[in-house]
Coordinates of C-alpha atoms and ligand atoms in Angstrom, one line a residue:
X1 CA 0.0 0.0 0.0
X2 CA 1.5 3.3 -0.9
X3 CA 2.0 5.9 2.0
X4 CA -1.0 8.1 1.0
X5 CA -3.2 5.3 1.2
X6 CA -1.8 4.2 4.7
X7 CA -2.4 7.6 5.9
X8 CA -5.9 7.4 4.6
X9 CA -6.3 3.8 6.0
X10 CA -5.0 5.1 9.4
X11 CA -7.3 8.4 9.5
X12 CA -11.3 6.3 8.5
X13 CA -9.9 3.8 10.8
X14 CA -9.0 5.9 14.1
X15 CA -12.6 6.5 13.8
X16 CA -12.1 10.5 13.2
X17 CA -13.7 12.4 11.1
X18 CA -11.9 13.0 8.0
X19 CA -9.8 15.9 8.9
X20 CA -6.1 15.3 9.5
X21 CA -4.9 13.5 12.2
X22 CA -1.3 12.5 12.2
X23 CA -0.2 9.3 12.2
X24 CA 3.0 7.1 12.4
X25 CA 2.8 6.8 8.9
X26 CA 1.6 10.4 8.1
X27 CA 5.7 10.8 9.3
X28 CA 6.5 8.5 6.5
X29 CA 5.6 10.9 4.6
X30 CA 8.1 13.8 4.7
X31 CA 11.3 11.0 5.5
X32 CA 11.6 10.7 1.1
X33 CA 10.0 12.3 -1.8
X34 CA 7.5 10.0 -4.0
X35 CA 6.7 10.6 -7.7
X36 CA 3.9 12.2 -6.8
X37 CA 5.2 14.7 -4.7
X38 CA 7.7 15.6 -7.3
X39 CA 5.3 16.5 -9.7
X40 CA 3.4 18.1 -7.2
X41 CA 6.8 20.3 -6.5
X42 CA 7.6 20.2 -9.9
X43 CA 4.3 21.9 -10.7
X44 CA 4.8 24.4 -8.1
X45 CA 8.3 26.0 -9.0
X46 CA 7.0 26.0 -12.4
X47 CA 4.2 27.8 -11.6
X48 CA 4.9 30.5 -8.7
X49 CA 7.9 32.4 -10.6
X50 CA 6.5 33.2 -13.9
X51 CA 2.6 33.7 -11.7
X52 CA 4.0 36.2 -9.5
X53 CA 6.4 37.9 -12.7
X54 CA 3.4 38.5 -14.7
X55 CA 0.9 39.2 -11.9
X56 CA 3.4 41.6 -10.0
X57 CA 4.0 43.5 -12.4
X58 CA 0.3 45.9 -11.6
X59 CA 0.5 44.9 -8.0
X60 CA 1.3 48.1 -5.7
X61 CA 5.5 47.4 -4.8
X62 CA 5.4 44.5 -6.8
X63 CA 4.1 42.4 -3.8
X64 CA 2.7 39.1 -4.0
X65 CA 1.1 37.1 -1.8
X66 CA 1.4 33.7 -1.3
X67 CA -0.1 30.9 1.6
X68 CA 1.1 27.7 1.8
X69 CA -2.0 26.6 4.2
X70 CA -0.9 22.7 4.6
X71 CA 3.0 23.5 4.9
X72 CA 4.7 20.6 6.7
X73 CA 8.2 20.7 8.1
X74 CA 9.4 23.0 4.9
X75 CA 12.2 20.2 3.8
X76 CA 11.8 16.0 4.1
X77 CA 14.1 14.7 6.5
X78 CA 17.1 13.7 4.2
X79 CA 16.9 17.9 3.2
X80 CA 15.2 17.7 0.1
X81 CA 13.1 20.6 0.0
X82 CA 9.4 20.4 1.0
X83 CA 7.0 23.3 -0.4
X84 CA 8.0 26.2 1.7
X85 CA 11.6 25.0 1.4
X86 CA 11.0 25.6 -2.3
X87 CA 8.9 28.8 -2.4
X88 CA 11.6 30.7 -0.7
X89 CA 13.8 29.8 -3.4
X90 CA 11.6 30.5 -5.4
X91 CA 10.7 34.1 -4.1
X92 CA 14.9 34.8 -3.6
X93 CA 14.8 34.1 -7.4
X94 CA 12.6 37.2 -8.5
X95 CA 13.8 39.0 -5.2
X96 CA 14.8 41.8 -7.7
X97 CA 12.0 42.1 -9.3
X98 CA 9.0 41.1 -6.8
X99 CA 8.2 40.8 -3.4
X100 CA 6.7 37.4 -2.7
X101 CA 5.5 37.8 0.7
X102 CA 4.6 34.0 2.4
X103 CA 2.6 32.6 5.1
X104 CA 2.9 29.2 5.9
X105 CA 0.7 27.6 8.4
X106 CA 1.7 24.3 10.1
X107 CA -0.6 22.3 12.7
X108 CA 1.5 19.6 14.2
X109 CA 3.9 21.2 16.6
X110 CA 7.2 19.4 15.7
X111 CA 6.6 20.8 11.8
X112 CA 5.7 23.8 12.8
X113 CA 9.1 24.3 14.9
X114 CA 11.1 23.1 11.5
X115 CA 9.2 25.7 9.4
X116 CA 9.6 28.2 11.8
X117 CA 13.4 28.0 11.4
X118 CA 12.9 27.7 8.0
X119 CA 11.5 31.2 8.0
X120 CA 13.9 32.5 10.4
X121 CA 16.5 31.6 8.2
X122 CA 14.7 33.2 5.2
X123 CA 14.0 36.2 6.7
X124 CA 17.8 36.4 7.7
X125 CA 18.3 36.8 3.6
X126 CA 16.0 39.1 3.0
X127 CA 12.8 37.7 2.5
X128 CA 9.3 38.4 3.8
X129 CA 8.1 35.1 5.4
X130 CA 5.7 33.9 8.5
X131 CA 5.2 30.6 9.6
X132 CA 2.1 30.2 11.6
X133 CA 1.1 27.6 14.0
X134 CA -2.2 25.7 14.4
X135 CA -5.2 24.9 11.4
X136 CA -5.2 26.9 8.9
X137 CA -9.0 27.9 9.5
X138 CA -7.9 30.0 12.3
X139 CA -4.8 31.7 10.1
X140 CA -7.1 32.2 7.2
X141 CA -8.9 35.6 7.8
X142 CA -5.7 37.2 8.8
X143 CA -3.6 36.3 6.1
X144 CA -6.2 37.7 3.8
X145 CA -6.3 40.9 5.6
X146 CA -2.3 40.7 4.5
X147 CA -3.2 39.9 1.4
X148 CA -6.1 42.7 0.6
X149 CA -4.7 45.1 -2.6
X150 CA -1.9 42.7 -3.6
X151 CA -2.3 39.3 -5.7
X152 CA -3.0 36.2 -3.9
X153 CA -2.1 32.5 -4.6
X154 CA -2.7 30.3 -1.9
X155 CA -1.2 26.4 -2.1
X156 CA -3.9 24.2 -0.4
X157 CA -1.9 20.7 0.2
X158 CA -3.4 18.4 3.1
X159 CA -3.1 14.9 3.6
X160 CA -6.9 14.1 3.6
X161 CA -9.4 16.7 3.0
X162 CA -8.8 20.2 2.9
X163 CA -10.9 23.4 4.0
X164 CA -14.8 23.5 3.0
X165 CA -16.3 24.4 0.0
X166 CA -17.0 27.6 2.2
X167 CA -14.0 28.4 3.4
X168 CA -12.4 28.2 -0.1
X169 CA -15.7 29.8 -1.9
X170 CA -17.2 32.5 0.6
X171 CA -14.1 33.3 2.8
X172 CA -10.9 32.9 0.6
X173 CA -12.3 33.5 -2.9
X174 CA -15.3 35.5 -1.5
X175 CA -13.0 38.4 -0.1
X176 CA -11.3 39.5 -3.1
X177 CA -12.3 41.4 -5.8
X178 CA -14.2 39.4 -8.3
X179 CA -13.5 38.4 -11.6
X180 CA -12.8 40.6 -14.7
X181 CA -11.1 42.6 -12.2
X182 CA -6.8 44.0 -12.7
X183 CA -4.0 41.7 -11.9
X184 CA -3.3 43.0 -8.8
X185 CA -7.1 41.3 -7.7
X186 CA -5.6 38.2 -8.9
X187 CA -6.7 35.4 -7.0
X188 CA -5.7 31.8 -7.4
X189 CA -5.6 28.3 -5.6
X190 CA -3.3 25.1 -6.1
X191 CA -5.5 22.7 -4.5
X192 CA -4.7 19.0 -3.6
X193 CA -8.2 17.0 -3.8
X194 CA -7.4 14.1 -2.8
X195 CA -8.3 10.6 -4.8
X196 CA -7.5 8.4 -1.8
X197 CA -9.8 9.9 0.5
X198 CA -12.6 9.7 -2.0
X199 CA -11.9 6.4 -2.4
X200 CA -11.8 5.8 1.3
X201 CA -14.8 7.8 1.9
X202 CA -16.8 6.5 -0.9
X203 CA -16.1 2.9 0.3
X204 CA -18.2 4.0 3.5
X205 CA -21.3 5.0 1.5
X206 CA -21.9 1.2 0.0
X207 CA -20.6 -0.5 3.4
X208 CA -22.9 -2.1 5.2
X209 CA -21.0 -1.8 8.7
X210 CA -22.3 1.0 10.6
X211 CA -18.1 2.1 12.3
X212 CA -18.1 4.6 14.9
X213 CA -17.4 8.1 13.5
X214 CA -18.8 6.6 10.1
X215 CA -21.5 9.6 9.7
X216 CA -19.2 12.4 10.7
X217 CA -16.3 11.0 7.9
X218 CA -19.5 11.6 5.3
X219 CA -20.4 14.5 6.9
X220 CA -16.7 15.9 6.7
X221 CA -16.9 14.9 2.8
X222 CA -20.0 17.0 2.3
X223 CA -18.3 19.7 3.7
X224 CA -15.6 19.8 1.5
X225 CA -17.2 18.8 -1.5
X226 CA -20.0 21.6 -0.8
X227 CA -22.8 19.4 -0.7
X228 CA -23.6 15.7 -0.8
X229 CA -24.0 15.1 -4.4
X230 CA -20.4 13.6 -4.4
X231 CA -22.4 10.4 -3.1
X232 CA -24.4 9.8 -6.3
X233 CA -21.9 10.1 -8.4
X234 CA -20.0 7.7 -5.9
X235 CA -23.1 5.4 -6.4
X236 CA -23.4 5.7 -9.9
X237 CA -19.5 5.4 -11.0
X238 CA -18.7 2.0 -12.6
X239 CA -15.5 1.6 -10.4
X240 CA -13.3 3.9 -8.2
X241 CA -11.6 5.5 -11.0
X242 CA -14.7 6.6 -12.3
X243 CA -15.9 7.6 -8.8
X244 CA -12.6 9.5 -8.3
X245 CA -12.7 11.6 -11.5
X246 CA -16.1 12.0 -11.6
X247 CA -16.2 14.2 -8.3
X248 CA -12.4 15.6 -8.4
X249 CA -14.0 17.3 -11.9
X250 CA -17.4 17.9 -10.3
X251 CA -15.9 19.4 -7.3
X252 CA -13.6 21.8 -9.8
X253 CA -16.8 22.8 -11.6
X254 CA -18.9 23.8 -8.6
X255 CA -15.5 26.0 -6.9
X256 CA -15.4 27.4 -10.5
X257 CA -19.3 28.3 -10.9
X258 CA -19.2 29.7 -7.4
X259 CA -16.5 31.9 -7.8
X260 CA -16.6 32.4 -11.3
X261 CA -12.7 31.1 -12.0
X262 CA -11.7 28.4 -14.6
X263 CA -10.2 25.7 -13.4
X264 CA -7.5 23.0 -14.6
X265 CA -7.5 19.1 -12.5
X266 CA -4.6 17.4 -13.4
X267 CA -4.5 13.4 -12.1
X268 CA -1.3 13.0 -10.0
X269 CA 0.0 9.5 -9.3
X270 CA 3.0 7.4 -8.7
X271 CA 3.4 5.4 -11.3
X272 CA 1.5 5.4 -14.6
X273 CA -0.1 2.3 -13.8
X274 CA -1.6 3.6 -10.3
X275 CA -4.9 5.1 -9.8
X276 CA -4.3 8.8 -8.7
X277 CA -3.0 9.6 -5.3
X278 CA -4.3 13.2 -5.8
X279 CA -5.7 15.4 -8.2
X280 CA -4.1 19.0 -8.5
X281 CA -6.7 21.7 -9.2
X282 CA -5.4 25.6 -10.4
X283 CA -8.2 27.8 -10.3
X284 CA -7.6 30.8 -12.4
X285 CA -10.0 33.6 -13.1
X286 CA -7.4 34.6 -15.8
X287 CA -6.8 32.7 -19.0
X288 CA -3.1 33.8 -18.8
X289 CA -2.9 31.5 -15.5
X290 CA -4.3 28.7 -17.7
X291 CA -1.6 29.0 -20.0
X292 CA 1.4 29.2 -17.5
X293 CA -0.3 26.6 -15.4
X294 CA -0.4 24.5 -19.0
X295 CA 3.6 24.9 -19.5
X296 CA 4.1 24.1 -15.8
X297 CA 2.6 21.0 -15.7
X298 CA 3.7 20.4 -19.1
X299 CA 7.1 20.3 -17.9
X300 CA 6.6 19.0 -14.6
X301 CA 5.2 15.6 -16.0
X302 CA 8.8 15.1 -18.5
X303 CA 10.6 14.9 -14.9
X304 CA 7.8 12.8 -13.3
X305 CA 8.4 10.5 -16.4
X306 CA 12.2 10.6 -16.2
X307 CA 12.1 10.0 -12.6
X308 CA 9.7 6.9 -12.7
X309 CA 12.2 5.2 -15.9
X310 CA 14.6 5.6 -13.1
X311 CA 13.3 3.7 -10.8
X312 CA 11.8 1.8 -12.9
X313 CA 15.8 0.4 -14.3
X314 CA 17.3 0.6 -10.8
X315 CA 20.0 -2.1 -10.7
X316 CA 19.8 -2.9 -14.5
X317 CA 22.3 -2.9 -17.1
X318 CA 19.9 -0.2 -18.8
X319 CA 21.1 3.3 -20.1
X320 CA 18.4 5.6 -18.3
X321 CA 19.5 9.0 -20.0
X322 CA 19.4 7.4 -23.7
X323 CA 16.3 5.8 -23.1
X324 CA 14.4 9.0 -21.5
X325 CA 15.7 11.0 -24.7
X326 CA 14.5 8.3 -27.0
X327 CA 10.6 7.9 -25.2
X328 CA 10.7 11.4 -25.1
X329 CA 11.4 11.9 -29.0
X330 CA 9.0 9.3 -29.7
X331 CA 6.3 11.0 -27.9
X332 CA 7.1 14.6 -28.7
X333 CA 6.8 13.3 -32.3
X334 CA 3.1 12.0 -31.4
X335 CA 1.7 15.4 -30.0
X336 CA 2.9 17.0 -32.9
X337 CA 1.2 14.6 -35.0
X338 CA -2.3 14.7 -33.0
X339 CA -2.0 18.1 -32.4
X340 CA -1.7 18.6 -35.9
X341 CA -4.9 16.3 -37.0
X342 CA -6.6 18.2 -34.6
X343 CA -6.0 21.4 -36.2
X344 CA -6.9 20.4 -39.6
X345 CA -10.3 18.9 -38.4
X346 CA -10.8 22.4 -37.0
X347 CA -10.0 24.2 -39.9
X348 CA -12.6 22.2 -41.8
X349 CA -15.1 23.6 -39.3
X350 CA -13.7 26.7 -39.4
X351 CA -12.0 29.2 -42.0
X352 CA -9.6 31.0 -39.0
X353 CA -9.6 30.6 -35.0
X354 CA -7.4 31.4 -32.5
X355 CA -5.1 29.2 -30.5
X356 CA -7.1 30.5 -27.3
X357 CA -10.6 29.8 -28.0
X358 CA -9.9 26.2 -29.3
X359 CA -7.2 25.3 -26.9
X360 CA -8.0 21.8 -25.6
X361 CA -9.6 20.6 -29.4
X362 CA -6.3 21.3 -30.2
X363 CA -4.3 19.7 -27.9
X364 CA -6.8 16.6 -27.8
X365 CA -6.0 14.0 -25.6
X366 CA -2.5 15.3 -25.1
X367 CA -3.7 18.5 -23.4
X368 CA -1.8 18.9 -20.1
X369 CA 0.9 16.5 -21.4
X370 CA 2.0 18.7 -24.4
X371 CA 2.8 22.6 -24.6
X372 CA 3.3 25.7 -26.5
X373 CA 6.2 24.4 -28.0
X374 CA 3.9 21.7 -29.7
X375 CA 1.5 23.5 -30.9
X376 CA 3.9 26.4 -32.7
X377 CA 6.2 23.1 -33.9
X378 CA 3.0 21.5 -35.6
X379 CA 1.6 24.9 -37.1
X380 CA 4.7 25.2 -38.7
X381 CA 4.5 22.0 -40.4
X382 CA 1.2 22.4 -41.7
X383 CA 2.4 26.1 -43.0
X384 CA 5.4 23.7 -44.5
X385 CA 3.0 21.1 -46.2
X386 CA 0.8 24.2 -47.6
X387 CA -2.6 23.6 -45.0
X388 CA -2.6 26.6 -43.0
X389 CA -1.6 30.4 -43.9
X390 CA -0.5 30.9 -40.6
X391 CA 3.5 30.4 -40.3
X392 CA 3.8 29.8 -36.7
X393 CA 5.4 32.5 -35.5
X394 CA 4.6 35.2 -32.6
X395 CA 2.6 34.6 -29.3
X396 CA 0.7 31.1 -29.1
X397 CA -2.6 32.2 -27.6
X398 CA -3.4 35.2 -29.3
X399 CA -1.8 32.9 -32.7
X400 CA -4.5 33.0 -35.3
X401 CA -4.8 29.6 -37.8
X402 CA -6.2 30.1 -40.9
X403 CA -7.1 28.2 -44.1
X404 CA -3.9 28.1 -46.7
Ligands
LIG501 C1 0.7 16.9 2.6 S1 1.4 17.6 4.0 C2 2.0 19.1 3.3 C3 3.2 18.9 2.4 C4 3.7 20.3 2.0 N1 2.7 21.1 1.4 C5 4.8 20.0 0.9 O1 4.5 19.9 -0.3 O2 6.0 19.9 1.3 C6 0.0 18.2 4.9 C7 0.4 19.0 6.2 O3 -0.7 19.7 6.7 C8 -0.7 19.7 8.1 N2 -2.1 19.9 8.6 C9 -3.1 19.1 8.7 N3 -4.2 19.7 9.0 C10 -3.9 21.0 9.0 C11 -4.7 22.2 9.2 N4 -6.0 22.1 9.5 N5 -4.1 23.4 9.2 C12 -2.8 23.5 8.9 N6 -2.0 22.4 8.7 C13 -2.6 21.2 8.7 C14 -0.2 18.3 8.4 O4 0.4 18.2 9.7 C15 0.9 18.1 7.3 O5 2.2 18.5 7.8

């Protein structure tokens, strides 16, 4: 059983409800990185620099907010950096150009007393940076007095579930300016929904045994999903990985209708074979997130991939670096293709679009896997074999395809 699941296994079982309690093997988690967590990271530093470039730039001093509401002990124990650890690199990066001012809240004591000195020692360079101890709930209306006139982008990361659909909807996303608004209202959320407590939770609805804090684990599950209609589409899913998807995409729509934002759910797991651990969630009232969010996960899931062949030939006689070039040319070659066929069924519909409005008929089925790159390297082919006027160059969004 992977360590997500043990936690989950632990957390239904203790007979809680399904907040966070921590466990022997919740520790387990932050002693080595999994593949899932270095995506999840991956994702992150991707994300952050270029978000808080672009959104800083209208923000009064070129401040930026950011909360890390789920932080942990900032780096695993062998020191590989957790993500606070990574944030603050992150924000001593673009030092120059922004102020990334962080808040990380921490529950369990022992974390809370490694993060602290984690923002001791960050302050001591120059950087703005708070840890704060206990449940995030109780941090929450402060930090977003911090945050009122400067962007926001809060990193919502628990173990099991996170804060209610209220909390996120009417308190986080219901204090800022709304939508449509400048950059310096932006306001968006990395959330971790996690798969393994649906799955946990779910099991619950169609078990017959009536276990002692049974009700208040659903109960917790309506809360964060903003409703119980989660436990139809539990019902009605086929298996668990319908189930899963089914409610991490029904749970994105109903943030995104409540606080009019668009959002992106990405599956996260640990192997390509595994059902999800998690599924990451951006919500974005900006379609500029979407696209940096795009090329961040883009790029985060070409190291998840070379870090899985790796373990995957530990202790053979195989050549990991040739290998991950070759599967990578192979499948770089097949976005292009797709991506290509996709374009040329739109242009049939249509005599000129932009890159924006038909994103994901574009990208297809490898939408989140490929990026810009892709799409300008298979426009220009087309422009090469004579089937679109457009050439391929200038900014991909706002690119305009046309007929030849
Ligand atoms: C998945 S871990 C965080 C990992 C971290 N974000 C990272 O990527 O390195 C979740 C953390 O949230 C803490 N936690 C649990 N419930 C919390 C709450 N209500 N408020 C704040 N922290 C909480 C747990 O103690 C645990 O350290």
């Amino acid at each position: 059983m992977d360590e997500l699941e043990q936690v989950e296994g632990e957390l239904l079982l203790s007979g809680e409800t399904a907040g966070e309690e921590v466990t022997e093997s919740t520790r387990q988690f932050f002693v080595s990185k999994k593949a899932a967590a270095l995506l999840k990271h991956e994702i992150l530093q991707g994300y952050v620099k270029p978000f808080v470039a672009k959104v800083g730039r209208w923000a009064p001093g070129g401040r930026v907010v950011y909360l890390d509401g789920y932080a942990g002990p900032g780096r695993y124990a062998d020191g590989t950096p957790g993500s606070p650890a990574l944030i603050l690199d992150s924000a001593a990066e673009i030092a120059d150009i922004r102020k990334l001012d962080c808040y990380f809240v921490e529950r369990r004591r022992e974390d809370f007393k490694s993060l602290k000195a984690l923002t001791i020692e960050a302050k001591s360079r120059g950087l703005a940076a708070e840890a704060l101890s206990g449940k995030v709930e109780k941090h929450l209306a402060y930090v977003l007095k911090q945050a009122e006139g400067s962007p926001l982008l809060a990193f919502i990361d628990p173990f099991g579930l996170g804060l209610s659909f209220e909390a996120l909807t009417e308190q986080l996303f219901g204090s800022r300016q709304p939508a449509g608004s400048t950059g310096r209202d932006a306001t968006e959320v990395l959330l971790n929904f996690n798969s393994n407590a649906v799955r946990r939770i779910g099991g619950l609805l169609t078990s017959p045994k009536e276990r002692p804090g049974k009700q208040a684990t659903l109960k917790a599950m309506d809360d964060a999903c903003g409703g119980d209609w989660w436990r139809s589409e539990f019902r009605k899913s086929s298996d668990n990985s319908e189930a899963v998807e089914r409610i991490a995409n029904g749970f994105a729509l109903r943030v995104g209708d409540a606080v009019r934002s668009h959002s992106w759910t990405l599956p996260v797991r640990n192997r390509s074979h595994h059902q999800p651990a998690y599924h990451l969630v951006l919500f974005s009232r900006h379609r500029d997130g979407l696209w940096l969010f795009g090329e961040a996960i883009s790029h985060a899931q070409t190291e998840w991939r070379r870090e899985i062949l790796k373990s995957s030939t530990e202790g053979t006689l195989f050549d990991d670096d040739s290998l991950f070039e070759e599967e990578e040319k192979q499948k770089k070659s097949e976005w292009i293709s797709e991506i290509k066929e996709n374009i040329v069924d739109l242009l049939r519909q249509h005599k000129s679009f932009t890159v924006d409005r038909y994103h994901s008929e574009i990208m297809g089925s490898v939408l989140g896997e490929a990026r810009q790159m892709h799409i300008r390297a298979a426009v220009k082919e087309l422009h090469r074999e004579g089937k679109t006027g457009c050439d391929g160059k200038g900014d991909i969004p706002d690119m305009r395809i046309t007929r030849p």
